[in-house]
Amino acid sequence: GPRIRMAAETIRDMALASSGLLIKEIGGPSMKVYQPNGIWESSTSGRGVLAHYIQDHGDKLYRRGLYSFIKRTVPPPGMLMFDASNRDQCEVRRLRTNTPLQALMLLNDPVILESSRVFAERLMLEKSTPEEKINKAFQSILCREAKPEELEILLAYFNESKKQFDQLMDKAKELINAGEYPHAKIADTMSLASLMQVVHTIYNMEEAITKT
């Protein structure tokens, strides 16, 4: 089939599914996902139940992207960035654009950061080498084995990040605070933060959000 970028909802689902966060429940009410503060308030009359954005918590945060609550005047910015419909009219076929803002979105999206953190925590709980952990993350996200040169680059990045975090422990703690999902008890904060950086890098590869 054609090589195309995934739809907005599918990109979110890919990150949640590969990290083990995805709740596969079918049906039910819409969910209110992570969203920057003040967006709704900037375009509301200030009256009614939708005057203020009240984010959901717990398992509701990790349902499939198609259940995201859509307010037509203020669609979720992450979905809109990846060409999701704003619900103003019926769209038989969505456009697929490629912009620098999409790369910035993947770098800073709370869902991607949280998925990276949770995935890294689960890998840290396994008795395996850093190389094996990175290879497992690579295969889980991209659905293929990492080439030797790719694994070498990612392992070097892990080691480099660990050296930096050893000098900047506060930065490591700040990084692994991403998201609301409960934290696993892992003493080696620097290794966890370094592995999270590697997983986050894999999520940001073009191949991760492309259907081939």
mmCIF file of C-alpha atoms in Angstrom:
data_model
loop_
_atom_site.group_PDB
_atom_site.id
_atom_site.type_symbol
_atom_site.label_atom_id
_atom_site.label_comp_id
_atom_site.label_asym_id
_atom_site.label_seq_id
_atom_site.Cartn_x
_atom_site.Cartn_y
_atom_site.Cartn_z
ATOM 1 C CA GLY A 1 0.000 0.000 0.000
ATOM 2 C CA PRO A 2 1.012 3.679 -0.127
ATOM 3 C CA ARG A 3 3.412 5.137 2.413
ATOM 4 C CA ILE A 4 1.392 7.723 4.341
ATOM 5 C CA ARG A 5 1.547 9.505 7.679
ATOM 6 C CA MET A 6 -0.818 8.182 10.326
ATOM 7 C CA ALA A 7 -3.975 10.083 11.204
ATOM 8 C CA ALA A 8 -3.965 12.325 14.276
ATOM 9 C CA GLU A 9 -5.899 9.866 16.432
ATOM 10 C CA THR A 10 -3.686 6.965 15.363
ATOM 11 C CA ILE A 11 -0.464 8.773 16.327
ATOM 12 C CA ARG A 12 -1.798 9.163 19.852
ATOM 13 C CA ASP A 13 -2.969 5.537 19.933
ATOM 14 C CA MET A 14 0.419 4.308 18.685
ATOM 15 C CA ALA A 15 2.248 5.969 21.564
ATOM 16 C CA LEU A 16 -0.229 4.765 24.172
ATOM 17 C CA ALA A 17 -0.373 1.216 22.799
ATOM 18 C CA SER A 18 3.389 0.712 22.511
ATOM 19 C CA SER A 19 3.963 2.015 26.035
ATOM 20 C CA GLY A 20 1.202 -0.133 27.513
ATOM 21 C CA LEU A 21 -0.995 2.815 28.493
ATOM 22 C CA LEU A 22 -3.837 2.369 25.993
ATOM 23 C CA ILE A 23 -7.258 1.576 27.462
ATOM 24 C CA LYS A 24 -9.074 -0.513 24.853
ATOM 25 C CA GLU A 25 -12.585 -0.011 26.207
ATOM 26 C CA ILE A 26 -15.103 0.477 23.398
ATOM 27 C CA GLY A 27 -17.846 3.086 23.639
ATOM 28 C CA GLY A 28 -18.710 5.461 26.442
ATOM 29 C CA PRO A 29 -18.483 9.231 26.879
ATOM 30 C CA SER A 30 -15.861 11.449 25.274
ATOM 31 C CA MET A 31 -12.683 12.260 27.193
ATOM 32 C CA LYS A 32 -11.000 15.577 27.839
ATOM 33 C CA VAL A 33 -7.291 15.099 27.211
ATOM 34 C CA TYR A 34 -4.241 17.178 28.191
ATOM 35 C CA GLN A 35 -4.627 20.682 26.802
ATOM 36 C CA PRO A 36 -2.772 23.998 27.290
ATOM 37 C CA ASN A 37 -4.297 26.275 29.904
ATOM 38 C CA GLY A 38 -6.549 29.107 28.851
ATOM 39 C CA ILE A 39 -7.436 27.951 25.330
ATOM 40 C CA TRP A 40 -11.126 27.417 25.990
ATOM 41 C CA GLU A 41 -11.459 30.536 28.096
ATOM 42 C CA SER A 42 -10.151 32.669 25.217
ATOM 43 C CA SER A 43 -13.146 31.784 23.029
ATOM 44 C CA THR A 44 -16.098 31.262 25.318
ATOM 45 C CA SER A 45 -19.005 33.352 26.530
ATOM 46 C CA GLY A 46 -18.153 32.382 30.098
ATOM 47 C CA ARG A 47 -21.473 30.663 30.604
ATOM 48 C CA GLY A 48 -22.625 27.055 30.632
ATOM 49 C CA VAL A 49 -20.937 23.715 31.321
ATOM 50 C CA LEU A 50 -18.301 24.317 28.624
ATOM 51 C CA ALA A 51 -17.162 27.697 29.952
ATOM 52 C CA HIS A 52 -14.056 26.101 31.483
ATOM 53 C CA TYR A 53 -11.960 23.125 30.448
ATOM 54 C CA ILE A 54 -12.023 20.343 33.034
ATOM 55 C CA GLN A 55 -9.477 17.685 32.117
ATOM 56 C CA ASP A 56 -10.211 14.030 32.776
ATOM 57 C CA HIS A 57 -7.941 11.866 34.912
ATOM 58 C CA GLY A 58 -7.091 8.210 35.476
ATOM 59 C CA ASP A 59 -7.958 5.630 32.827
ATOM 60 C CA LYS A 60 -10.088 8.159 30.915
ATOM 61 C CA LEU A 61 -6.890 9.921 29.802
ATOM 62 C CA TYR A 62 -5.645 6.826 27.978
ATOM 63 C CA ARG A 63 -8.593 5.895 25.784
ATOM 64 C CA ARG A 64 -8.388 5.852 22.001
ATOM 65 C CA GLY A 65 -8.003 9.178 20.247
ATOM 66 C CA LEU A 66 -11.366 8.923 18.509
ATOM 67 C CA TYR A 67 -13.033 9.491 21.895
ATOM 68 C CA SER A 68 -11.418 12.917 22.359
ATOM 69 C CA PHE A 69 -13.941 15.631 23.175
ATOM 70 C CA ILE A 70 -14.170 18.156 20.341
ATOM 71 C CA LYS A 71 -15.311 21.724 20.860
ATOM 72 C CA ARG A 72 -15.651 23.173 17.382
ATOM 73 C CA THR A 73 -14.486 26.668 18.333
ATOM 74 C CA VAL A 74 -11.440 25.230 20.138
ATOM 75 C CA PRO A 75 -10.430 21.781 18.782
ATOM 76 C CA PRO A 76 -7.629 19.909 20.598
ATOM 77 C CA PRO A 77 -4.476 21.618 19.220
ATOM 78 C CA GLY A 78 -2.523 18.374 18.951
ATOM 79 C CA MET A 79 -5.121 16.734 16.752
ATOM 80 C CA LEU A 80 -5.607 19.865 14.672
ATOM 81 C CA MET A 81 -1.845 20.048 14.064
ATOM 82 C CA PHE A 82 -1.990 16.611 12.439
ATOM 83 C CA ASP A 83 -4.917 17.510 10.176
ATOM 84 C CA ALA A 84 -7.813 16.101 12.204
ATOM 85 C CA SER A 85 -11.217 17.478 11.292
ATOM 86 C CA ASN A 86 -12.400 20.515 13.253
ATOM 87 C CA ARG A 87 -15.992 19.232 12.837
ATOM 88 C CA ASP A 88 -17.162 22.372 11.007
ATOM 89 C CA GLN A 89 -18.172 20.234 8.047
ATOM 90 C CA CYS A 90 -18.080 16.651 6.828
ATOM 91 C CA GLU A 91 -14.711 15.615 5.404
ATOM 92 C CA VAL A 92 -14.729 12.663 3.020
ATOM 93 C CA ARG A 93 -10.917 12.698 2.868
ATOM 94 C CA ARG A 94 -8.522 14.501 5.169
ATOM 95 C CA LEU A 95 -5.576 16.505 3.936
ATOM 96 C CA ARG A 96 -2.128 15.327 5.006
ATOM 97 C CA THR A 97 0.328 18.146 5.537
ATOM 98 C CA ASN A 98 3.931 18.154 6.757
ATOM 99 C CA THR A 99 4.997 21.169 8.797
ATOM 100 C CA PRO A 100 7.708 22.022 11.368
ATOM 101 C CA LEU A 101 4.944 22.483 13.947
ATOM 102 C CA GLN A 102 4.237 18.758 13.779
ATOM 103 C CA ALA A 103 7.817 18.004 14.795
ATOM 104 C CA LEU A 104 7.553 20.493 17.671
ATOM 105 C CA MET A 105 4.287 18.854 18.682
ATOM 106 C CA LEU A 106 5.861 15.405 18.921
ATOM 107 C CA LEU A 107 8.765 16.803 20.926
ATOM 108 C CA ASN A 108 6.547 18.502 23.494
ATOM 109 C CA ASP A 109 3.218 16.640 23.480
ATOM 110 C CA PRO A 110 2.391 15.484 27.062
ATOM 111 C CA VAL A 111 1.082 12.160 25.689
ATOM 112 C CA ILE A 112 4.363 11.385 23.893
ATOM 113 C CA LEU A 113 6.439 12.431 26.907
ATOM 114 C CA GLU A 114 4.293 10.403 29.294
ATOM 115 C CA SER A 115 4.364 7.360 27.015
ATOM 116 C CA SER A 116 8.169 7.660 26.824
ATOM 117 C CA ARG A 117 8.438 7.825 30.603
ATOM 118 C CA VAL A 118 6.100 4.905 31.287
ATOM 119 C CA PHE A 119 7.726 2.749 28.590
ATOM 120 C CA ALA A 120 11.186 3.535 30.010
ATOM 121 C CA GLU A 121 10.023 2.628 33.529
ATOM 122 C CA ARG A 122 8.719 -0.721 32.366
ATOM 123 C CA LEU A 123 11.965 -1.430 30.563
ATOM 124 C CA MET A 124 13.975 -0.476 33.643
ATOM 125 C CA LEU A 125 12.087 -3.069 35.683
ATOM 126 C CA GLU A 126 13.298 -5.813 33.337
ATOM 127 C CA LYS A 127 16.581 -7.646 33.916
ATOM 128 C CA SER A 128 18.303 -6.758 30.668
ATOM 129 C CA THR A 129 21.163 -4.644 29.361
ATOM 130 C CA PRO A 130 20.653 -1.060 28.129
ATOM 131 C CA GLU A 131 21.222 -2.336 24.590
ATOM 132 C CA GLU A 132 18.472 -4.944 24.977
ATOM 133 C CA LYS A 133 16.085 -2.374 26.448
ATOM 134 C CA ILE A 134 16.694 0.036 23.575
ATOM 135 C CA ASN A 135 16.262 -2.712 21.000
ATOM 136 C CA LYS A 136 12.968 -3.762 22.579
ATOM 137 C CA ALA A 137 11.683 -0.187 22.538
ATOM 138 C CA PHE A 138 12.750 0.213 18.925
ATOM 139 C CA GLN A 139 10.983 -2.979 17.879
ATOM 140 C CA SER A 140 7.819 -2.178 19.852
ATOM 141 C CA ILE A 141 7.455 1.294 18.340
ATOM 142 C CA LEU A 142 8.715 0.771 14.780
ATOM 143 C CA CYS A 143 7.733 -2.924 14.436
ATOM 144 C CA ARG A 144 11.161 -3.991 13.176
ATOM 145 C CA GLU A 145 14.590 -4.866 14.512
ATOM 146 C CA ALA A 146 17.052 -2.002 14.832
ATOM 147 C CA LYS A 147 19.963 -2.045 12.417
ATOM 148 C CA PRO A 148 23.405 -2.292 14.084
ATOM 149 C CA GLU A 149 24.248 1.300 13.177
ATOM 150 C CA GLU A 150 20.901 2.554 14.534
ATOM 151 C CA LEU A 151 21.384 0.662 17.784
ATOM 152 C CA GLU A 152 24.901 2.028 18.087
ATOM 153 C CA ILE A 153 23.688 5.625 17.732
ATOM 154 C CA LEU A 154 20.880 5.179 20.272
ATOM 155 C CA LEU A 155 23.138 3.419 22.767
ATOM 156 C CA ALA A 156 25.706 6.219 22.439
ATOM 157 C CA TYR A 157 22.911 8.748 23.051
ATOM 158 C CA PHE A 158 21.862 6.805 26.170
ATOM 159 C CA ASN A 159 25.402 6.854 27.557
ATOM 160 C CA GLU A 160 25.884 10.523 26.709
ATOM 161 C CA SER A 161 22.577 11.470 28.351
ATOM 162 C CA LYS A 162 23.478 9.502 31.459
ATOM 163 C CA LYS A 163 26.756 11.402 31.822
ATOM 164 C CA GLN A 164 24.867 14.688 31.542
ATOM 165 C CA PHE A 165 22.161 13.685 34.020
ATOM 166 C CA ASP A 166 24.817 12.534 36.495
ATOM 167 C CA GLN A 167 25.816 16.210 36.657
ATOM 168 C CA LEU A 168 22.233 17.545 36.479
ATOM 169 C CA MET A 169 20.141 15.367 38.772
ATOM 170 C CA ASP A 170 17.380 17.985 39.031
ATOM 171 C CA LYS A 171 16.961 17.934 35.250
ATOM 172 C CA ALA A 172 16.552 14.155 35.333
ATOM 173 C CA LYS A 173 13.884 14.380 38.053
ATOM 174 C CA GLU A 174 12.064 17.105 36.144
ATOM 175 C CA LEU A 175 12.052 15.037 32.948
ATOM 176 C CA ILE A 176 10.602 11.876 34.521
ATOM 177 C CA ASN A 177 7.710 13.816 36.069
ATOM 178 C CA ALA A 178 5.891 13.811 32.712
ATOM 179 C CA GLY A 179 2.249 12.806 32.887
ATOM 180 C CA GLU A 180 -0.137 11.679 35.599
ATOM 181 C CA TYR A 181 0.296 7.907 35.331
ATOM 182 C CA PRO A 182 1.631 6.442 38.626
ATOM 183 C CA HIS A 183 5.414 6.166 38.761
ATOM 184 C CA ALA A 184 7.241 2.881 39.158
ATOM 185 C CA LYS A 185 9.730 2.706 42.021
ATOM 186 C CA ILE A 186 13.088 3.005 40.299
ATOM 187 C CA ALA A 187 16.126 4.159 42.254
ATOM 188 C CA ASP A 188 18.401 4.851 39.277
ATOM 189 C CA THR A 189 16.834 8.135 38.214
ATOM 190 C CA MET A 190 19.647 9.033 35.805
ATOM 191 C CA SER A 191 19.407 5.784 33.845
ATOM 192 C CA LEU A 192 15.620 6.093 33.742
ATOM 193 C CA ALA A 193 15.786 9.655 32.407
ATOM 194 C CA SER A 194 18.409 8.637 29.835
ATOM 195 C CA LEU A 195 16.323 5.703 28.635
ATOM 196 C CA MET A 196 13.272 7.954 28.474
ATOM 197 C CA GLN A 197 15.262 10.296 26.215
ATOM 198 C CA VAL A 198 16.055 7.404 23.886
ATOM 199 C CA VAL A 199 12.442 6.180 23.780
ATOM 200 C CA HIS A 200 11.289 9.748 23.136
ATOM 201 C CA THR A 201 13.742 9.963 20.242
ATOM 202 C CA ILE A 202 12.315 6.789 18.700
ATOM 203 C CA TYR A 203 8.782 8.190 18.993
ATOM 204 C CA ASN A 204 9.972 11.279 17.125
ATOM 205 C CA MET A 205 11.337 9.351 14.160
ATOM 206 C CA GLU A 206 9.385 9.850 10.946
ATOM 207 C CA GLU A 207 9.063 6.080 10.653
ATOM 208 C CA ALA A 208 7.170 5.958 13.958
ATOM 209 C CA ILE A 209 4.253 7.985 12.598
ATOM 210 C CA THR A 210 4.265 6.582 9.061
ATOM 211 C CA LYS A 211 2.225 3.680 7.734
ATOM 212 C CA THR A 212 4.153 1.679 5.156
#
